[in-house]
Short mmCIF file of C-alpha atoms and ligand atoms in Angstrom, two decimals:
data_model
loop_
_atom_site.label_atom_id
_atom_site.label_comp_id
_atom_site.label_asym_id
_atom_site.label_seq_id
_atom_site.Cartn_x
_atom_site.Cartn_y
_atom_site.Cartn_z
CA UNK A 1413 -1.85 -27.96 18.72
CA UNK A 1414 -5.05 -25.76 19.84
CA UNK A 1415 -6.62 -24.05 17.29
CA UNK A 1416 -9.30 -21.27 17.60
CA UNK A 1417 -11.31 -19.35 15.40
CA UNK A 1418 -12.68 -15.89 17.08
CA UNK A 1419 -14.87 -13.02 15.78
CA UNK A 1420 -13.97 -9.59 17.33
CA UNK A 1421 -17.89 -7.84 17.22
CA UNK A 1422 -17.12 -4.27 15.52
CA UNK A 1423 -21.20 -3.33 14.80
CA UNK A 1424 -23.54 -3.94 12.07
CA UNK A 1425 -23.30 -2.78 8.25
CA UNK A 1426 -26.28 -0.37 7.26
CA UNK A 1427 -27.88 -3.23 6.31
CA UNK A 1428 -28.12 -4.81 9.46
CA UNK A 1429 -25.51 -7.34 9.02
CA UNK A 1430 -22.63 -8.13 11.30
CA UNK A 1431 -19.02 -6.53 10.98
CA UNK A 1432 -16.95 -8.59 12.48
CA UNK A 1433 -12.49 -9.07 12.37
CA UNK A 1434 -12.07 -12.73 12.09
CA UNK A 1435 -9.08 -14.23 14.13
CA UNK A 1436 -7.17 -17.37 13.74
CA UNK A 1437 -5.05 -18.35 16.78
CA UNK A 1438 -2.58 -21.35 16.76
CA UNK A 1439 -1.29 -22.23 20.37
CA UNK A 1440 1.44 -24.80 20.98
CA UNK A 1441 1.15 -26.85 23.84
CA UNK A 1442 4.71 -25.77 25.24
CA UNK A 1443 4.44 -21.73 26.40
CA UNK A 1444 6.09 -18.70 24.64
CA UNK A 1445 6.20 -16.16 22.82
CA UNK A 1446 3.25 -14.87 21.17
CA UNK A 1447 3.42 -13.18 17.56
CA UNK A 1448 0.56 -10.99 16.14
CA UNK A 1449 0.20 -10.77 12.35
CA UNK A 1450 -2.50 -8.60 10.70
CA UNK A 1451 -3.14 -7.68 7.05
CA UNK A 1452 -5.72 -5.90 5.25
CA UNK A 1453 -5.52 -3.03 7.41
CA UNK A 1454 -6.04 -1.35 3.62
CA UNK A 1455 -8.58 -2.99 1.35
CA UNK A 1456 -7.12 -4.21 -1.71
CA UNK A 1457 -3.39 -5.04 -0.45
CA UNK A 1458 -3.88 -9.03 -0.40
CA UNK A 1459 -1.16 -10.40 1.73
CA UNK A 1460 -3.72 -13.12 2.53
CA UNK A 1461 -1.59 -15.58 0.39
CA UNK A 1462 1.26 -14.91 3.15
CA UNK A 1463 -1.29 -15.55 5.95
CA UNK A 1464 -2.63 -18.84 4.64
CA UNK A 1465 0.81 -20.35 3.72
CA UNK A 1466 2.13 -19.58 7.29
CA UNK A 1467 -1.05 -20.83 9.03
CA UNK A 1468 -0.95 -23.98 7.39
CA UNK A 1469 2.70 -24.59 8.02
CA UNK A 1470 2.39 -23.55 11.77
CA UNK A 1471 -0.73 -25.55 12.08
CA UNK A 1472 2.29 -28.46 11.75
CA UNK A 1473 5.43 -26.94 13.05
CA UNK A 1474 4.80 -23.89 15.78
CA UNK A 1475 6.51 -25.70 18.78
CA UNK A 1476 5.91 -22.99 21.46
CA UNK A 1477 4.08 -20.05 22.02
CA UNK A 1478 0.88 -18.80 19.88
CA UNK A 1479 0.30 -16.99 16.83
CA UNK A 1480 -2.41 -14.83 15.89
CA UNK A 1481 -3.70 -14.32 12.28
CA UNK A 1482 -5.83 -11.62 11.06
CA UNK A 1483 -6.12 -12.05 7.41
CA UNK A 1484 -8.45 -9.08 6.92
CA UNK A 1485 -7.71 -6.74 10.04
CA UNK A 1486 -10.03 -3.84 8.69
CA UNK A 1487 -13.13 -5.19 7.58
CA UNK A 1488 -15.15 -2.13 6.33
CA UNK A 1489 -11.90 -1.11 4.08
CA UNK A 1490 -12.55 -4.50 1.96
CA UNK A 1491 -16.19 -3.33 0.89
CA UNK A 1492 -15.48 -0.27 -0.99
CA UNK A 1493 -15.43 -1.00 -4.42
CA UNK A 1494 -16.32 0.37 -7.42
CA UNK A 1495 -16.03 -2.45 -10.78
CA UNK A 1496 -13.14 -4.58 -9.89
CA UNK A 1497 -11.39 -1.96 -7.89
CA UNK A 1498 -11.08 -1.96 -3.90
CA UNK A 1499 -10.74 1.17 -2.67
CA UNK A 1500 -9.38 0.26 0.34
CA UNK A 1501 -6.51 2.71 1.26
CA UNK A 1502 -8.57 5.44 2.21
CA UNK A 1503 -12.07 5.52 3.79
CA UNK A 1504 -14.14 7.17 1.63
CA UNK A 1505 -16.59 9.00 4.27
CA UNK A 1506 -14.00 10.85 5.90
CA UNK A 1507 -11.24 10.73 3.15
CA UNK A 1508 -8.60 9.53 6.08
CA UNK A 1509 -6.22 6.84 5.83
CA UNK A 1510 -7.79 3.73 6.91
CA UNK A 1511 -4.17 3.09 8.63
CA UNK A 1512 -4.34 6.39 10.59
CA UNK A 1513 -6.38 5.54 13.58
CA UNK A 1514 -3.92 3.59 16.10
CA UNK A 1515 -4.14 3.44 18.94
CA UNK A 1516 -8.02 3.75 18.21
CA UNK A 1517 -11.41 4.61 20.40
CA UNK A 1518 -13.55 2.34 21.62
CA UNK A 1519 -16.77 5.02 21.22
CA UNK A 1520 -15.06 6.42 18.01
CA UNK A 1521 -15.95 6.19 14.56
CA UNK A 1522 -16.13 3.32 12.63
CA UNK A 1523 -12.49 3.12 11.83
CA UNK A 1524 -11.35 4.20 15.11
CA UNK A 1525 -13.60 1.42 16.79
CA UNK A 1526 -11.63 -1.21 14.83
CA UNK A 1527 -8.16 0.11 15.26
CA UNK A 1528 -8.93 0.26 19.13
CA UNK A 1529 -9.91 -3.73 18.72
CA UNK A 1530 -6.92 -4.35 17.00
CA UNK A 1531 -5.04 -2.94 19.41
CA UNK A 1532 -6.47 -4.28 22.29
CA UNK A 1533 -5.31 -7.68 20.89
CA UNK A 1534 -1.93 -7.09 19.39
CA UNK A 1535 -0.82 -5.27 22.88
CA UNK A 1536 -0.91 -8.66 24.17
CA UNK A 1537 1.97 -9.49 21.73
CA UNK A 1538 5.81 -10.08 22.02
CA UNK A 1539 5.93 -9.00 18.19
CA UNK A 1540 3.42 -7.18 15.99
CA UNK A 1541 3.50 -7.65 12.21
CA UNK A 1542 1.78 -5.15 9.97
CA UNK A 1543 1.60 -6.94 6.69
CA UNK A 1544 0.59 -4.35 3.80
CA UNK A 1545 1.83 -4.18 -0.18
CA UNK A 1546 2.74 -1.28 -1.48
CA UNK A 1547 2.17 0.49 -5.36
CA UNK A 1548 4.21 -1.77 -7.41
CA UNK A 1549 7.17 -3.58 -5.59
CA UNK A 1550 9.24 -6.00 -4.24
CA UNK A 1551 8.74 -7.24 -0.45
CA UNK A 1552 10.62 -4.46 1.89
CA UNK A 1553 9.84 -3.77 5.66
CA UNK A 1554 9.26 0.14 6.76
CA UNK A 1555 10.60 -0.34 10.62
CA UNK A 1556 10.35 2.83 12.92
CA UNK A 1557 13.65 2.29 15.21
CA UNK A 1558 17.50 1.29 15.07
CA UNK A 1559 16.95 -1.47 17.85
CA UNK A 1560 14.64 -3.37 15.10
CA UNK A 1561 17.90 -3.91 13.01
CA UNK A 1562 18.43 -7.24 14.00
CA UNK A 1563 14.86 -8.10 13.08
CA UNK A 1564 14.90 -6.53 9.43
CA UNK A 1565 17.93 -8.48 8.91
CA UNK A 1566 16.47 -11.69 9.77
CA UNK A 1567 13.30 -11.04 7.21
CA UNK A 1568 15.96 -10.47 4.32
CA UNK A 1569 14.80 -8.52 1.87
CA UNK A 1570 17.40 -6.63 -0.19
CA UNK A 1571 16.45 -2.90 0.55
CA UNK A 1572 14.60 -1.68 3.89
CA UNK A 1573 13.03 1.69 4.97
CA UNK A 1574 13.78 3.07 8.44
CA UNK A 1575 11.16 5.55 8.92
CA UNK A 1576 11.89 6.92 12.01
CA UNK A 1577 10.02 10.21 11.75
CA UNK A 1578 6.52 10.71 12.31
CA UNK A 1579 4.70 13.00 9.96
CA UNK A 1580 0.95 14.11 9.55
CA UNK A 1581 0.82 10.70 6.93
CA UNK A 1582 2.13 8.33 9.24
CA UNK A 1583 0.71 9.26 12.62
CA UNK A 1584 -1.82 6.80 13.73
CA UNK A 1585 -0.17 3.96 11.83
CA UNK A 1586 0.05 0.52 13.78
CA UNK A 1587 3.36 1.33 14.91
CA UNK A 1588 2.46 4.52 16.28
CA UNK A 1589 0.74 2.82 18.79
CA UNK A 1590 2.93 0.02 19.57
CA UNK A 1591 6.07 1.59 19.33
CA UNK A 1592 5.15 3.60 23.00
CA UNK A 1593 3.95 0.54 24.08
CA UNK A 1594 7.07 -1.04 24.01
CA UNK A 1595 5.90 -3.83 21.78
CA UNK A 1596 8.55 -4.64 18.55
CA UNK A 1597 6.90 -4.43 15.48
CA UNK A 1598 7.50 -4.37 11.77
CA UNK A 1599 5.52 -2.95 8.73
CA UNK A 1600 5.84 -5.73 6.18
CA UNK A 1601 5.11 -4.40 2.30
CA UNK A 1602 4.73 -8.10 0.65
CA UNK A 1603 4.69 -6.85 -3.08
CA UNK A 1604 2.66 -5.14 -5.47
CA UNK A 1605 -1.33 -4.26 -4.97
CA UNK A 1606 -3.88 -7.25 -5.64
CA UNK A 1607 -0.90 -9.20 -7.29
CA UNK A 1608 0.03 -13.11 -6.65
CA UNK A 1609 3.60 -13.98 -7.03
CA UNK A 1610 4.64 -16.92 -5.72
CA UNK A 1611 8.23 -15.58 -5.37
CA UNK A 1612 7.61 -12.59 -2.99
CA UNK A 1613 5.03 -14.95 -0.90
CA UNK A 1614 7.79 -17.38 -0.72
CA UNK A 1615 10.39 -14.38 0.31
CA UNK A 1616 7.87 -13.13 3.02
CA UNK A 1617 6.97 -16.46 4.35
CA UNK A 1618 10.73 -17.43 4.87
CA UNK A 1619 11.56 -14.09 6.46
CA UNK A 1620 8.84 -14.32 8.72
CA UNK A 1621 10.06 -18.08 9.46
CA UNK A 1622 13.34 -16.26 10.85
CA UNK A 1623 11.64 -14.40 13.09
CA UNK A 1624 9.20 -17.18 14.73
CA UNK A 1625 12.74 -18.94 14.78
CA UNK A 1626 14.37 -16.07 16.66
CA UNK A 1627 11.68 -16.18 19.04
CA UNK A 1628 12.34 -19.73 19.74
CA UNK A 1629 8.69 -20.63 18.37
CA UNK A 1630 9.69 -23.18 15.61
CA UNK A 1631 12.90 -25.28 15.33
CA UNK A 1632 15.44 -23.23 14.17
CA UNK A 1633 16.41 -25.59 10.89
CA UNK A 1634 13.01 -24.56 9.27
CA UNK A 1635 13.65 -21.34 8.66
CA UNK A 1636 16.22 -20.92 5.76
CA UNK A 1637 19.08 -18.57 6.14
CA UNK A 1638 18.39 -14.81 5.17
CA UNK A 1639 20.00 -13.66 2.14
CA UNK A 1640 23.35 -12.22 2.18
CA UNK A 1641 22.68 -8.41 0.47
CA UNK A 1642 20.46 -6.67 2.76
CA UNK A 1643 20.33 -2.84 2.82
CA UNK A 1644 18.05 0.35 4.65
CA UNK A 1645 17.88 3.69 3.78
CA UNK A 1646 16.31 6.51 5.56
CA UNK A 1647 15.01 8.48 2.70
CA UNK A 1648 14.45 8.46 -0.93
CA UNK A 1649 13.40 10.51 -3.69
CA UNK A 1650 10.17 10.73 -5.83
CA UNK A 1651 9.99 11.68 -9.31
CA UNK A 1652 6.98 13.65 -10.60
CA UNK A 1653 5.60 13.80 -13.94
CA UNK A 1654 6.49 16.32 -16.06
CA UNK A 1655 3.32 16.72 -18.16
CA UNK A 1656 -0.13 14.55 -18.10
CA UNK A 1657 0.37 11.27 -20.01
CA UNK A 1658 1.62 7.77 -20.45
CA UNK A 1659 4.33 6.45 -18.69
CA UNK A 1660 6.70 3.14 -20.03
CA UNK A 1661 9.03 1.92 -17.55
CA UNK A 1662 12.46 1.26 -18.52
CA UNK A 1663 14.23 0.13 -15.38
CA UNK A 1664 13.01 -3.21 -13.60
CA UNK A 1665 11.71 -3.17 -10.33
CA UNK A 1666 14.45 -3.44 -7.78
CA UNK A 1667 17.14 -2.95 -10.48
CA UNK A 1668 20.09 -0.85 -9.94
CA UNK A 1669 20.49 2.06 -12.43
CA UNK A 1670 23.20 4.31 -13.14
CA UNK A 1671 23.45 8.42 -13.97
CA UNK A 1672 22.19 8.68 -17.37
CA UNK A 1673 20.16 5.66 -17.87
CA UNK A 1674 16.68 5.82 -18.96
CA UNK A 1675 14.44 5.46 -16.12
CA UNK A 1676 10.98 5.90 -17.70
CA UNK A 1677 9.40 7.35 -21.00
CA UNK A 1678 6.89 9.55 -20.59
CA UNK A 1679 4.39 9.89 -23.79
CA UNK A 1680 2.75 13.27 -22.86
CA UNK A 1681 -0.94 13.25 -24.49
CA UNK A 1682 -0.36 16.97 -25.86
CA UNK A 1683 1.32 15.77 -28.62
CA UNK A 1684 0.77 12.09 -29.95
CA UNK A 1685 4.35 12.33 -31.45
CA UNK A 1686 6.31 13.30 -28.61
CA UNK A 1687 8.36 11.10 -26.12
CA UNK A 1688 9.84 12.42 -22.98
CA UNK A 1689 12.39 10.14 -21.44
CA UNK A 1690 13.26 10.40 -17.42
CA UNK A 1691 16.92 10.41 -17.44
CA UNK A 1692 18.76 9.59 -14.04
CA UNK A 1693 20.76 12.09 -12.78
CA UNK A 1694 22.99 9.84 -9.95
CA UNK A 1695 23.35 6.18 -9.44
CA UNK A 1696 20.56 4.26 -7.76
CA UNK A 1697 17.48 1.69 -7.44
CA UNK A 1698 14.47 1.87 -8.54
CA UNK A 1699 12.38 0.49 -5.44
CA UNK A 1700 8.63 1.19 -5.90
CA UNK A 1701 6.39 2.82 -8.75
CA UNK A 1702 2.98 3.86 -9.00
CA UNK A 1703 0.47 0.91 -9.83
CA UNK A 1704 -0.66 2.44 -13.36
CA UNK A 1705 0.69 3.76 -16.64
CA UNK A 1706 -2.07 6.70 -16.68
CA UNK A 1707 -0.65 10.03 -15.26
CA UNK A 1708 -1.82 13.41 -13.96
CA UNK A 1709 0.93 16.20 -14.05
CA UNK A 1710 2.70 16.36 -10.75
CA UNK A 1711 1.43 12.56 -10.07
CA UNK A 1712 4.30 10.66 -8.27
CA UNK A 1713 6.03 7.96 -10.76
CA UNK A 1714 8.75 5.73 -9.18
CA UNK A 1715 10.55 6.20 -5.57
CA UNK A 1716 14.21 5.19 -5.92
CA UNK A 1717 17.36 5.34 -3.36
CA UNK A 1718 20.19 7.52 -4.14
CA UNK A 1719 23.27 4.65 -4.27
CA UNK A 1720 24.92 6.28 -1.57
CA UNK A 1721 21.91 6.54 0.95
CA UNK A 1722 22.39 2.92 1.12
CA UNK A 1723 23.29 1.49 4.49
CA UNK A 1724 24.32 -2.54 4.30
CA UNK A 1725 23.05 -4.39 7.00
ZN1 ZN B 2181 -1.48 -0.50 3.12
#
């Protein structure tokens, strides 16, 4: 096994210290496919656990090809910190989503330069994985084309989101550069922000093993079979708070609910004695919610998928 740790220089911080993207490459003695796995485009989204688990495993088990690991793809986004909170979703200088600059610009802003270097590396691969976390959630895949469905089925998460329409909110994300370049790619939401959850790490790890087996980079018997229940959806619904206050969630993450169930209970701060139950208007599944119990008027609470919008894979 050939192993290389590399630094891609972006420039310097104001204090004159280097800003580098650190990469790790494992290369098997036998030629094969190339997998690109990047984590941490958004600071604070810890998917480092999955990278670590996979890196250790593949040091022993990669049989063909190359894997490039980028555990902190956007180093600038990890340094925006206030108390214990890492504000790495948006650049606090220009207010833009850190994952909105692909394919990047060599002579552009700091985040455009980072995207440019990442894409220069990613466009040499056969499959690109962009690891994120989503608010409070279970692992799910976001993918942009129907032709990726076999890959999504391999990863094997229960609910997955086909987001095949580019909007101003999603333009410039990793897939926005990879799709036109003709390179297969998936965005994997690995769980909740700032979380360590051994079961979710294992679920994502096993999903990536099945992709590696598909690419013939590891022995097929090293990848456990995908779970039977696998669905995707093309749209979802968001519930906004009807008043400012505090929310207690009553349905569990990933759980099915029925029309008439209480999804959450809002305690509006206008009256200490008041409770506002949010009643489901249809059958569905809760797949993501905001990572807080504190809400302004009109904030997003949970995202759910109506049952009839789920397509079995
Ligand atoms: Zn993210």
